[in-house]
Short mmCIF file of C-alpha atoms in Angstrom, two decimals:
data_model
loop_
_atom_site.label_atom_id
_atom_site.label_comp_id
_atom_site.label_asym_id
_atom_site.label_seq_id
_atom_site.Cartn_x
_atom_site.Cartn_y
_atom_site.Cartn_z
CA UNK M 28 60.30 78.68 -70.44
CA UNK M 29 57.20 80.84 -71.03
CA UNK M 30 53.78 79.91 -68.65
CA UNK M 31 50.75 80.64 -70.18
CA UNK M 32 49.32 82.49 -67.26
CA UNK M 33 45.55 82.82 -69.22
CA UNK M 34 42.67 82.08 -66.68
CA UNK M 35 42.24 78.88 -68.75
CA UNK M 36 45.72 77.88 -69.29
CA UNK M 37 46.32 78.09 -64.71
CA UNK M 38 42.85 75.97 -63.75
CA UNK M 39 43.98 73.82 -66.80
CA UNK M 40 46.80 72.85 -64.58
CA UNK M 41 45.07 72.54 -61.12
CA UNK M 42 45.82 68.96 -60.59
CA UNK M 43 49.26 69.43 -61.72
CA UNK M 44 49.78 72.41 -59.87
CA UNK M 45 47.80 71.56 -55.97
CA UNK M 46 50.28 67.21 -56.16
CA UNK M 47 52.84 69.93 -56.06
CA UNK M 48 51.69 72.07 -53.37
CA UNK M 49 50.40 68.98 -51.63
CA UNK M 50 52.22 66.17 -52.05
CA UNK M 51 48.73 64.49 -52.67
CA UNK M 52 47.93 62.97 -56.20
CA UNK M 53 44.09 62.82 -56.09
CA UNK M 54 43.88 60.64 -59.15
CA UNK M 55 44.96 58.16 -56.97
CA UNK M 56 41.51 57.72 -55.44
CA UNK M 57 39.41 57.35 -58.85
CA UNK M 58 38.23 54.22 -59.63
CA UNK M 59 35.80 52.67 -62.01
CA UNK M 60 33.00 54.78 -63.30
CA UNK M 61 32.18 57.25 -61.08
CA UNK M 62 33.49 56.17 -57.92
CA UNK M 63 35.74 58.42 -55.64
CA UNK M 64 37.17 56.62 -53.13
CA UNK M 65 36.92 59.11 -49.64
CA UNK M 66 38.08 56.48 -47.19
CA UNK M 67 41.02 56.37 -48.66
CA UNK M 68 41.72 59.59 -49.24
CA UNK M 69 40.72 60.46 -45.76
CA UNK M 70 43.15 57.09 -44.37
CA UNK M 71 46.30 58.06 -46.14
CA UNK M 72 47.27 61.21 -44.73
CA UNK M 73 49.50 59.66 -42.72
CA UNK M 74 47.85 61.06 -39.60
CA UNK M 75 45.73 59.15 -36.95
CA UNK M 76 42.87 60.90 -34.78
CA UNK M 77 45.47 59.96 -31.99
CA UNK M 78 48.23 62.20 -34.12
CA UNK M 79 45.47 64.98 -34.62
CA UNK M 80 45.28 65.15 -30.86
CA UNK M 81 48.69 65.09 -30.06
CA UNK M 82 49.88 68.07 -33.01
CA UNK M 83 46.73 70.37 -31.45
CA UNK M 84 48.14 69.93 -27.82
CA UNK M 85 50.82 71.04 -28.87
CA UNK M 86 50.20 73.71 -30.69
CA UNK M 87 47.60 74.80 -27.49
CA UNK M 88 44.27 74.03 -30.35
CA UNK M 89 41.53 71.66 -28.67
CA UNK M 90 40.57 70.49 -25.14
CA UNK M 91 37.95 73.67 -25.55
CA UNK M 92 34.86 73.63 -22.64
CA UNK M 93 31.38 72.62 -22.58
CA UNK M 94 29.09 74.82 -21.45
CA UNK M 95 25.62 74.37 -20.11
CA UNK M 96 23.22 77.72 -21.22
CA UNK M 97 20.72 77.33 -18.23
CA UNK M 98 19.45 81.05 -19.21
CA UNK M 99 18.67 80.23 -22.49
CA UNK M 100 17.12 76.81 -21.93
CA UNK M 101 14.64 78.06 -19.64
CA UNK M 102 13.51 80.95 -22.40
CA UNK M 103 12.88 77.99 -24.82
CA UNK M 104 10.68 76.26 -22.10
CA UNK M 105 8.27 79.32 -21.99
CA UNK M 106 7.79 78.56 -25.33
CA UNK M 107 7.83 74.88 -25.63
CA UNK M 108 4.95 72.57 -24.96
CA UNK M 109 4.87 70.82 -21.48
CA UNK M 110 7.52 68.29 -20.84
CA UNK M 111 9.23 69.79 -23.66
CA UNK M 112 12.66 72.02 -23.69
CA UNK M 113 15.90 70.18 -24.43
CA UNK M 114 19.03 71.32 -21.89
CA UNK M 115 20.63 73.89 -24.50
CA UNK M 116 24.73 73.57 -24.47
CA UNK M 117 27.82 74.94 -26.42
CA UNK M 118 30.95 73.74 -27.25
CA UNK M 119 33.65 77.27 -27.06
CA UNK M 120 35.61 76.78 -29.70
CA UNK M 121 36.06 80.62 -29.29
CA UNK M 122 38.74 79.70 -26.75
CA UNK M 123 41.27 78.22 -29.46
CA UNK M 124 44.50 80.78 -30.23
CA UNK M 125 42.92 81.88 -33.58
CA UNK M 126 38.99 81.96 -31.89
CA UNK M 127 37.55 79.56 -33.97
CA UNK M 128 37.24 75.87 -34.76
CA UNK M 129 38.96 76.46 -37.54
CA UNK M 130 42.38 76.48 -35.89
CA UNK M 131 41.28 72.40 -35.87
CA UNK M 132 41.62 72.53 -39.35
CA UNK M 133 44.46 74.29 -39.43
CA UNK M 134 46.80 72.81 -36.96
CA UNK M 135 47.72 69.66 -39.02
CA UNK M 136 48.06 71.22 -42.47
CA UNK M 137 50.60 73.64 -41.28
CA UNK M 138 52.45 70.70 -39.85
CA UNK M 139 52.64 68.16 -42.52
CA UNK M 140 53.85 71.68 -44.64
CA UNK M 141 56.36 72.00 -42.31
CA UNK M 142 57.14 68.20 -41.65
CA UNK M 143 57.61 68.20 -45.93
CA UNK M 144 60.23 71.23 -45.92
CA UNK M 145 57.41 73.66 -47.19
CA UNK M 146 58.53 77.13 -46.63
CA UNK M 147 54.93 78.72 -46.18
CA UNK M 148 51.64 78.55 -46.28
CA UNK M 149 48.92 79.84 -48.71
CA UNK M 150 45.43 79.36 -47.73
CA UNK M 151 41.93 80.93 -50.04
CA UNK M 152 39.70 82.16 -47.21
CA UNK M 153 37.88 85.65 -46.49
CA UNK M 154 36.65 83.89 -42.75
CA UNK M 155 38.12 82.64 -39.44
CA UNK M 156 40.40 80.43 -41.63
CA UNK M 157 42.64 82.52 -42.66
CA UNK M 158 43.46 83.98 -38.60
CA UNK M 159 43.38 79.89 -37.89
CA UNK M 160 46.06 79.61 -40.58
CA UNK M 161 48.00 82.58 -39.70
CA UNK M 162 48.45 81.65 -36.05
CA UNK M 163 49.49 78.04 -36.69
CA UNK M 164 52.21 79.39 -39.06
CA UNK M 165 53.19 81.65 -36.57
CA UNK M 166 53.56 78.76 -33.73
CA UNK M 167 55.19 76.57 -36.11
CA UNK M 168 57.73 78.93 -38.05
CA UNK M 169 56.36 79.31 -41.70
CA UNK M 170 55.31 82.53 -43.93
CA UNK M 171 51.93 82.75 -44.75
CA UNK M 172 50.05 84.63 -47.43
CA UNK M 173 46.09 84.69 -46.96
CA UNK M 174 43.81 85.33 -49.90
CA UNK M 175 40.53 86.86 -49.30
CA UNK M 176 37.31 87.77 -51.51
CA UNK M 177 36.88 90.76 -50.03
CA UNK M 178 35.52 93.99 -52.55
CA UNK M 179 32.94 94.77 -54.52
CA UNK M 180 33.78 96.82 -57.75
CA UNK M 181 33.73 99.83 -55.60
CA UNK M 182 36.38 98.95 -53.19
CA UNK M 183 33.59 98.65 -50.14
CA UNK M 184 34.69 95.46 -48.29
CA UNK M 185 32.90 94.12 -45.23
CA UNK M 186 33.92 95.05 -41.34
CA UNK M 187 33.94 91.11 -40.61
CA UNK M 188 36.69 90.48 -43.51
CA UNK M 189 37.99 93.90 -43.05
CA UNK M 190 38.41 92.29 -39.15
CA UNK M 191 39.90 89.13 -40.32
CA UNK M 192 42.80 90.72 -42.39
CA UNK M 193 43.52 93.04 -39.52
CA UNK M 194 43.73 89.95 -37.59
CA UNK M 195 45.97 88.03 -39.67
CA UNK M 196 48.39 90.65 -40.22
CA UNK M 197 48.31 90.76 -36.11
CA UNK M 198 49.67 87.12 -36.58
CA UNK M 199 52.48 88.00 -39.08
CA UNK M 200 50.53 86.84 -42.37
CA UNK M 201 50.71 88.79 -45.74
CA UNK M 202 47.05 89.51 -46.94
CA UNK M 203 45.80 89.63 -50.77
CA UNK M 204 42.33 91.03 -50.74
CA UNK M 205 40.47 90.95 -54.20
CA UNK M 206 37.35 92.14 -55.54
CA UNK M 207 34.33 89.57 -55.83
CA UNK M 208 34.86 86.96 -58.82
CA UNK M 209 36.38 84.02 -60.33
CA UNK M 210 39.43 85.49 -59.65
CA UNK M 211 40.05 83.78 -56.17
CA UNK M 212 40.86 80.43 -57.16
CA UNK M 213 43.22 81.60 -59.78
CA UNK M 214 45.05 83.84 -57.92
CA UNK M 215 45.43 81.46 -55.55
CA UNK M 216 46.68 78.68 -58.02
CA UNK M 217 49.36 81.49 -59.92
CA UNK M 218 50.91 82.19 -56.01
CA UNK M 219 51.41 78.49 -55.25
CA UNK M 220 53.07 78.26 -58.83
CA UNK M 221 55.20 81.09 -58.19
CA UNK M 222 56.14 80.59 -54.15
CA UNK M 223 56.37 76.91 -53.92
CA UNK M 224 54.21 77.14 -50.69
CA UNK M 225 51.92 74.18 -48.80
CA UNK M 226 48.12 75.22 -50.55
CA UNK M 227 46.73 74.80 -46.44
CA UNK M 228 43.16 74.13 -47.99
CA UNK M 229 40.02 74.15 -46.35
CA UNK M 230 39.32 70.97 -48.17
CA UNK M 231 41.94 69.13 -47.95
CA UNK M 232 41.71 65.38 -45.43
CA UNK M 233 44.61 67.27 -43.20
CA UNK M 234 42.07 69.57 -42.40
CA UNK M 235 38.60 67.77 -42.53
CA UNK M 236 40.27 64.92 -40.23
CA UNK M 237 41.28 67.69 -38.02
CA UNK M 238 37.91 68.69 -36.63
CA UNK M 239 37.40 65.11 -35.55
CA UNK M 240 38.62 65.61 -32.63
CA UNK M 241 36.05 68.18 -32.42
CA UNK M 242 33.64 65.65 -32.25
CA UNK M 243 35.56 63.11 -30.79
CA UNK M 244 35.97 65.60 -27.67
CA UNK M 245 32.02 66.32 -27.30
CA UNK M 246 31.23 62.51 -27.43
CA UNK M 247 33.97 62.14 -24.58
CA UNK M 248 32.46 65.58 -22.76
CA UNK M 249 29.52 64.25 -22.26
CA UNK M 250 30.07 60.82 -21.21
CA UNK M 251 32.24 61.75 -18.80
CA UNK M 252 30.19 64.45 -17.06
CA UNK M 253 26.86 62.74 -17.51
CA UNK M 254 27.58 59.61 -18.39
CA UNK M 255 25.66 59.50 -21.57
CA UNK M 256 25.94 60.77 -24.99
CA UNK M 257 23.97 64.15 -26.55
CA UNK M 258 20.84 63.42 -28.23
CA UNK M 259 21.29 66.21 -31.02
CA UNK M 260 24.07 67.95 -32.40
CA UNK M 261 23.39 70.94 -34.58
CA UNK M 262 26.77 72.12 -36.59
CA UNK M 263 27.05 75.53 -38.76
CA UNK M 264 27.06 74.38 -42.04
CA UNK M 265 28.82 76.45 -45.05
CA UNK M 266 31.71 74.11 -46.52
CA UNK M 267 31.44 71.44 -45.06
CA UNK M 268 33.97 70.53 -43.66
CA UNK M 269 32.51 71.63 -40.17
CA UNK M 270 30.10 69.05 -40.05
CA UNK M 271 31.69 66.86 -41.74
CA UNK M 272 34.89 66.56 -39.08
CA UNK M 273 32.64 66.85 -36.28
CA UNK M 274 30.24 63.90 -37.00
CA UNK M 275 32.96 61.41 -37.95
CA UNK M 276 34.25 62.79 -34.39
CA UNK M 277 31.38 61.50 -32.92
CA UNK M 278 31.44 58.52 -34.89
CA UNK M 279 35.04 57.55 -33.46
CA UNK M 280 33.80 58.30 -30.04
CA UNK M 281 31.01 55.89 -30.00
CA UNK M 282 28.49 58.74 -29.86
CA UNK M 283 24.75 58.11 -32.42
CA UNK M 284 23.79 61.91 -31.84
CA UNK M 285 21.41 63.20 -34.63
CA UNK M 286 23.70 65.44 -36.33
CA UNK M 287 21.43 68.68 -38.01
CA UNK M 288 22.84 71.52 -40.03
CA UNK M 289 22.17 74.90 -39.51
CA UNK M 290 22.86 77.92 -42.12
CA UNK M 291 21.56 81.21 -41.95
CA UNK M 292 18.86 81.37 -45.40
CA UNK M 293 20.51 83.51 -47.73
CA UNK M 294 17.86 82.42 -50.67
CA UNK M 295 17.79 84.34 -53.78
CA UNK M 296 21.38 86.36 -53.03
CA UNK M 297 24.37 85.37 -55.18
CA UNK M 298 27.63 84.76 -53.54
CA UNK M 299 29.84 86.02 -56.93
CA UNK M 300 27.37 88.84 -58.05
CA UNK M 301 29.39 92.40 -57.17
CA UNK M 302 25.82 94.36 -56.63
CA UNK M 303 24.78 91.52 -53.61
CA UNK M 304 28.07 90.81 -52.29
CA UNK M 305 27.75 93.90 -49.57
CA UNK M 306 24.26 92.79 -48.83
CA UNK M 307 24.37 90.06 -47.33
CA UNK M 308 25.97 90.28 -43.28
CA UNK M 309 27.22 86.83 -43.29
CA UNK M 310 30.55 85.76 -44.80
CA UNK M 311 30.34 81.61 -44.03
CA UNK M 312 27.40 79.74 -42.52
CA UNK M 313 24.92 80.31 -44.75
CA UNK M 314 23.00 78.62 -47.56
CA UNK M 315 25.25 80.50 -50.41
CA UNK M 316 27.84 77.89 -49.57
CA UNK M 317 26.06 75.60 -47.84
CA UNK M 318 23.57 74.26 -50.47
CA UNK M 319 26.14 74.13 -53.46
CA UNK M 320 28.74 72.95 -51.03
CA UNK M 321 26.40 70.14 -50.16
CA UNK M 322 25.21 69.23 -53.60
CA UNK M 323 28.72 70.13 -55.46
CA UNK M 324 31.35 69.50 -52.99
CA UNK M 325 33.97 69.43 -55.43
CA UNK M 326 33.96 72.75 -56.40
CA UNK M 327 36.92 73.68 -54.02
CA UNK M 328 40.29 74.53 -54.48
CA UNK M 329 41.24 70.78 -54.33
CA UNK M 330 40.36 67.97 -57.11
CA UNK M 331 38.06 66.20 -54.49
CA UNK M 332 37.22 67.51 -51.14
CA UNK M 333 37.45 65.85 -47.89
CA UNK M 334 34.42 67.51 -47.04
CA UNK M 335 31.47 65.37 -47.85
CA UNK M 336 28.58 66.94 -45.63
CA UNK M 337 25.60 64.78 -47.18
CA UNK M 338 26.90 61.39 -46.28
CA UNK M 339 26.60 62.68 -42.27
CA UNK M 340 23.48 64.53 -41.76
CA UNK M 341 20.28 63.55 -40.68
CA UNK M 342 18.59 67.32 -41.25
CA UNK M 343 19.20 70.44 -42.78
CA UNK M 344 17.21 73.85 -41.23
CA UNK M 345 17.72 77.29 -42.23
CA UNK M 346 17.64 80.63 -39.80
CA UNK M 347 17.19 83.93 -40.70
CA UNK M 348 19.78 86.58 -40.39
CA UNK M 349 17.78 88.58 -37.89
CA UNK M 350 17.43 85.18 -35.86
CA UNK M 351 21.18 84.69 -35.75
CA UNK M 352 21.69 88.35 -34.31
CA UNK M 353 18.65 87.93 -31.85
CA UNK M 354 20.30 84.72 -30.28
CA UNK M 355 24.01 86.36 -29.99
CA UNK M 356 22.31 89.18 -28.06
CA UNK M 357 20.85 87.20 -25.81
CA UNK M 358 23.89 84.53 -25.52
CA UNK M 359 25.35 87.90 -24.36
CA UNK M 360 22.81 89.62 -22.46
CA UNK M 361 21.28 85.68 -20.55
CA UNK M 362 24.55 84.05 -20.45
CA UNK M 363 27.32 86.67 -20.28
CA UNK M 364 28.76 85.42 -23.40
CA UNK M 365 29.83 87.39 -26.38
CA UNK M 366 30.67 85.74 -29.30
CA UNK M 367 30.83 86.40 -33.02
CA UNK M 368 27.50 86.32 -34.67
CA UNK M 369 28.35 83.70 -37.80
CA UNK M 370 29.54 81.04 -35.04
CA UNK M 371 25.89 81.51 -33.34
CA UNK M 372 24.06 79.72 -36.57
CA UNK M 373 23.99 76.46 -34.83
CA UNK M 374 22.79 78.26 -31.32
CA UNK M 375 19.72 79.90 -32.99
CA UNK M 376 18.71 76.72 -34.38
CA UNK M 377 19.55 74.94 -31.76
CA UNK M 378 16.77 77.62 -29.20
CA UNK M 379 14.34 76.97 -31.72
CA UNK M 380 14.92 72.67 -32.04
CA UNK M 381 15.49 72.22 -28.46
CA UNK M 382 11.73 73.20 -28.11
CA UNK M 383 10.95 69.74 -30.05
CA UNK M 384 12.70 67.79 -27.81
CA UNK M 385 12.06 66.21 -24.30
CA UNK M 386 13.24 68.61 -21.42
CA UNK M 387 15.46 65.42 -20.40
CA UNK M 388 17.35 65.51 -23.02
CA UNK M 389 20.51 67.38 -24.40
CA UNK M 390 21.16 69.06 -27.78
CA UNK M 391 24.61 71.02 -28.38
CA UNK M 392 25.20 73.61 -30.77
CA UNK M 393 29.27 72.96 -31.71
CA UNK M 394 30.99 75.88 -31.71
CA UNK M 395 31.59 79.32 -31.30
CA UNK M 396 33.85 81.76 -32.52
CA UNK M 397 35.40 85.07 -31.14
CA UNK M 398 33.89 88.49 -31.70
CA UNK M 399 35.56 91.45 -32.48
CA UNK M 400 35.43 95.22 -33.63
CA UNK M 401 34.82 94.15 -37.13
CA UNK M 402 32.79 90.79 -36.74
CA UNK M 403 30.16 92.25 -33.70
CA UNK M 404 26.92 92.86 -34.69
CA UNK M 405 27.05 97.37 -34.32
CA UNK M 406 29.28 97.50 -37.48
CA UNK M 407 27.74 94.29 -39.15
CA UNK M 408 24.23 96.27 -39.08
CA UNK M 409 25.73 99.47 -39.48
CA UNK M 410 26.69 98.21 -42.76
CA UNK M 411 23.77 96.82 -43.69
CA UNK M 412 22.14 99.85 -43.31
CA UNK M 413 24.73 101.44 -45.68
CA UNK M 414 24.06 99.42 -48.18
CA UNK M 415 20.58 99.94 -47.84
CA UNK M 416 18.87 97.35 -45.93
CA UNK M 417 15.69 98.27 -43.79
CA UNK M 418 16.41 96.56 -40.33
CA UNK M 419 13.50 96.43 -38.68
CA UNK M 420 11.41 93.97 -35.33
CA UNK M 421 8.64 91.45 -36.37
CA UNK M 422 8.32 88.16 -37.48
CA UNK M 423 12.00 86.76 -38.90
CA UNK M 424 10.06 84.82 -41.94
CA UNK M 425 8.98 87.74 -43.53
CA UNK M 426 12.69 88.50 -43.75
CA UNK M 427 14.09 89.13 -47.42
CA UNK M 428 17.99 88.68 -48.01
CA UNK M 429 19.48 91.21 -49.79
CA UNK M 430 16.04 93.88 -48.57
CA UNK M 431 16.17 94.12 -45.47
CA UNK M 432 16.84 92.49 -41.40
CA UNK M 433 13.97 91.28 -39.06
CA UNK M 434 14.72 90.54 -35.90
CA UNK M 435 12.15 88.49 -33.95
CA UNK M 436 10.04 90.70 -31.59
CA UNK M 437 9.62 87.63 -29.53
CA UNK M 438 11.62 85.05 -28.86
CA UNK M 439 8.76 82.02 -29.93
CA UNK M 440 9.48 83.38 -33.01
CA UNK M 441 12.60 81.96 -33.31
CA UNK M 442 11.79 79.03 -35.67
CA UNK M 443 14.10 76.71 -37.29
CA UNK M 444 13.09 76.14 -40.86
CA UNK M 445 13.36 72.51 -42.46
CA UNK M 446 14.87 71.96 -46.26
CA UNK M 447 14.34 69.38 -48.24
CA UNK M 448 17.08 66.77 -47.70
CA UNK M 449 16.00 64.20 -50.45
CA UNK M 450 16.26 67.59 -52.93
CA UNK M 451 20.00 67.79 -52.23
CA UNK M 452 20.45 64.29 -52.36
CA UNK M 453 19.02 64.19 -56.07
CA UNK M 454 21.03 67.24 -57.37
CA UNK M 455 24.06 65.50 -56.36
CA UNK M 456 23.01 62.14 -57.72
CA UNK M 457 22.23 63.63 -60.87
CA UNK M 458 25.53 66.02 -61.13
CA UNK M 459 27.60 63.26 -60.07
CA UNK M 460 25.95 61.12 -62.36
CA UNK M 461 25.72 63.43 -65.64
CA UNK M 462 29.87 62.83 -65.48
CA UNK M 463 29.18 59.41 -65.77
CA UNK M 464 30.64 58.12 -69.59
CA UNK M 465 29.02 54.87 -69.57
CA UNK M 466 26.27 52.47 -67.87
CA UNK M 467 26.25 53.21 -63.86
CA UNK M 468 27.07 49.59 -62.59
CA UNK M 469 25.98 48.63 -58.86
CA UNK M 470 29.54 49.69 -57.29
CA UNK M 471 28.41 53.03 -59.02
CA UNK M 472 24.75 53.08 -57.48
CA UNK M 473 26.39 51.86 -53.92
CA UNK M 474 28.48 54.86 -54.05
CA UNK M 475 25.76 57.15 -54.56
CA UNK M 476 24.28 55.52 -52.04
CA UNK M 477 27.04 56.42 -49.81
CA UNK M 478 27.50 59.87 -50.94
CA UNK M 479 24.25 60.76 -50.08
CA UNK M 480 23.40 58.98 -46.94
CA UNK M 481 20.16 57.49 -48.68
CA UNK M 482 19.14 54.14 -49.76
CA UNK M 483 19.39 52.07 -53.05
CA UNK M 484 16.06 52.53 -53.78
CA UNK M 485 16.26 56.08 -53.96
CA UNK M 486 19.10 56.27 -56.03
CA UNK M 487 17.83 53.95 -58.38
CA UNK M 488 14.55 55.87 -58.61
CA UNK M 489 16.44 59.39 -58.90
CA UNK M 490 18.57 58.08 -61.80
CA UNK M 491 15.53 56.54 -63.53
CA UNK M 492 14.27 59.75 -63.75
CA UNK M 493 17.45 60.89 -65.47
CA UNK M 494 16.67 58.14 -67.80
CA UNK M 495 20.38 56.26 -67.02
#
């Protein structure tokens, strides 16, 4: 039989295609109108946050330490106001086998592939992923093939993905690299037609309820070292699926932290143009996922993602790029800890919001991730400069992505930057509800409610203004 392998004719068949590479059927969890129904999704998996735990032991993922930044917590009380100066902390999720948090994600979708007679893995990622991915299917005995947006037109790829295939080639993985575009997905689709391999998605609930125990470790952390629970948690926010796993973590653990998301501002730069892919100097935890992510989660490699980030956060702030390099310097040079610069997001925000707080109490930025010759900062600004970007000291808000670099040339300028939450929450009330195909009822409204962490009121009001 001849497959029409046409662009249209493949994402035509997405559904079709990821219940086979799955074993999920996401139709399952449509209802009436508009309503999606996560819980579910996210409940039958099959897998408990008691089986998360016990897969990542052992597979050697989790248990990662706490650490207090007493360096870096007095710096912000220079700069704070009296009495003010929250105790800065950081969970090291650099010390998973992969380096990243990601490895979370990845431990239980490489075992339910295996546990369904999968042969491999295939996974769509050009970050830490794909090395999280890689090692798991090394532990557990599968193939892997990693697909990464990695070129421009002119075949110039970026040291930190350049880094991550080197890395998961290390761990036995075949790499696909392809040029910026629309391609990704598709390629990714045709390979899971053709191989019959496990799609390991980012998005999928395997993964999502994976980093739970993220969270559910830092609730436990801190009550069992201080007896109480972290005021403020900031998480690195690109997908999603980050904060996402992390707060219903928390949730699970009994722990009411304020849960903020940090990207690094990326305004005005295009993540699928070819002329600005190669200037920007961060690959994931910035506002080029993170907003459309937030407002679109959908948009995935899945039917409906697991990760939901809008129905768990309390506040969204942006850092500059500059910022982000600043604060991995000094995590380095204050605290003797060097760590890639994309997993120190939530840290700068976290320097700059701890200054709002009371010096008795505690805000964590959740996770790190490992540095290496491609992901540390030298070749990160050394390419930046290539491609033509002034880098330059001063003030980090005069920064312009895609123009040039500024780090701060103090650190009170480090300053956290708020965006508009109820914005977000209206552009996915009103995408979500332009698919609507007749009246929105109340289940409707109460689901919009839910998706977006708001009230009734406000939905109502948004969709008024839609005229539905």
């Amino acid at each position: 039989m001849i497959v029409d392998r046409s662009y249209q004719a493949v994402t035509g068949r997405m559904a079709q295609i990821i219940e086979k590479a799955m074993g999920v059927d996401y139709s399952r969890y449509e209802r009436e109108g508009i309503v999606f129904d996560y819980e579910a999704l996210m409940n039958d998996t099959g897998y408990s946050l008691e089986d998360h735990i016990r897969i990542q032991q052992t597979y050697n993922v989790g248990s990662t330490p706490v650490f207090e930044l007493h360096n870096l917590t007095a710096l912000a009380r220079k700069y704070a106001a009296p009495g003010k100066g929250a105790r800065i902390f950081v969970k090291d999720e650099a010390s998973n086998p992969a380096g990243s948090f990601k490895e979370r994600r990845a431990c239980t979708s490489v075992y339910h592939a295996k546990k369904l007679g999968y042969k491999g893995v295939i996974a769509a990622t050009s970050g830490n992923y794909g090395a999280a991915v890689a090692s798991q299917a090394a532990m557990q005995g599968l193939k892997c093939i990693i697909v990464q947006e990695c070129y421009d037109s002119k075949a110039s790829g970026q040291p930190e993905i350049i880094e991550k295939a080197r890395k998961c080639e290390a761990l036995g993985a075949e790499v696909l690299q392809l040029s910026v575009g629309p391609e990704l997905f598709y390629e990714v689709l045709m390979m899971l037609e053709d191989t019959g391999y496990f799609n390991a998605s980012l998005y999928s609930a395997f993964g999502v309820g994976g980093v739970e125990t993220l969270g559910w470790e830092l609730g436990h952390q801190f009550k069992d070292r201080f007896g109480r629970n972290p005021d403020v948690v900031v998480c690195a926010n690109a997908g999603g699926g980050n904060l996402t796993g992390t707060a219903r973590g928390l949730k699970k653990a009994g722990c009411d932290a304020q849960i903020i998301a940090a990207s690094v501002d990326l305004k005005g730069l295009s993540m699928a143009s070819d002329t600005q892919f190669n200037r920007k100097s961060f690959t994931t935890a910035h506002t080029g996922f993170g907003v459309p992510y937030a407002t679109d989660p959908d948009h995935s490699d899945v039917p409906r993602s697991a990760a939901r980030p809008l129905r768990y956060m309390d506040r969204y702030v942006t850092v500059k790029q500059g910022e982000v390099f600043y604060i991995t310097e000094a995590l380095a040079a204050l605290e003797g800890m060097e760590k890639g610069p994309a997993g120190n997001t939530s840290l700068a925000a976290a320097f700059s919001l701890a200054q709002e707080l009371d010096q008795d109490q505690i805000i964590v930025a959740q996770e790190t991730e490992y540095t290496g010759a491609g992901k540390h900062i030298q070749p990160q600004l050394a390419f930046a400069r290539k491609n033509g970007i002034e880098l330059k000291f001063g003030d980090p808000r005069t920064e312009v992505p895609g123009e040039n670099i500024v780090f701060p040339a103090d650190p009170g300028q480090l300053k956290a930057q708020e965006s508009d939450l109820d914005r977000m929450r209206s552009s996915l009330i009103r995408r979500q509800a332009s698919h609507a195909t007749a009246p929105l009822t109340d289940a409707d409204i109460a689901y919009l409610v839910e998706e977006t962490r708001s009230s009734p009121t406000f939905v109502k009001k948004v969709l008024e203004e839609l005229g539905k």
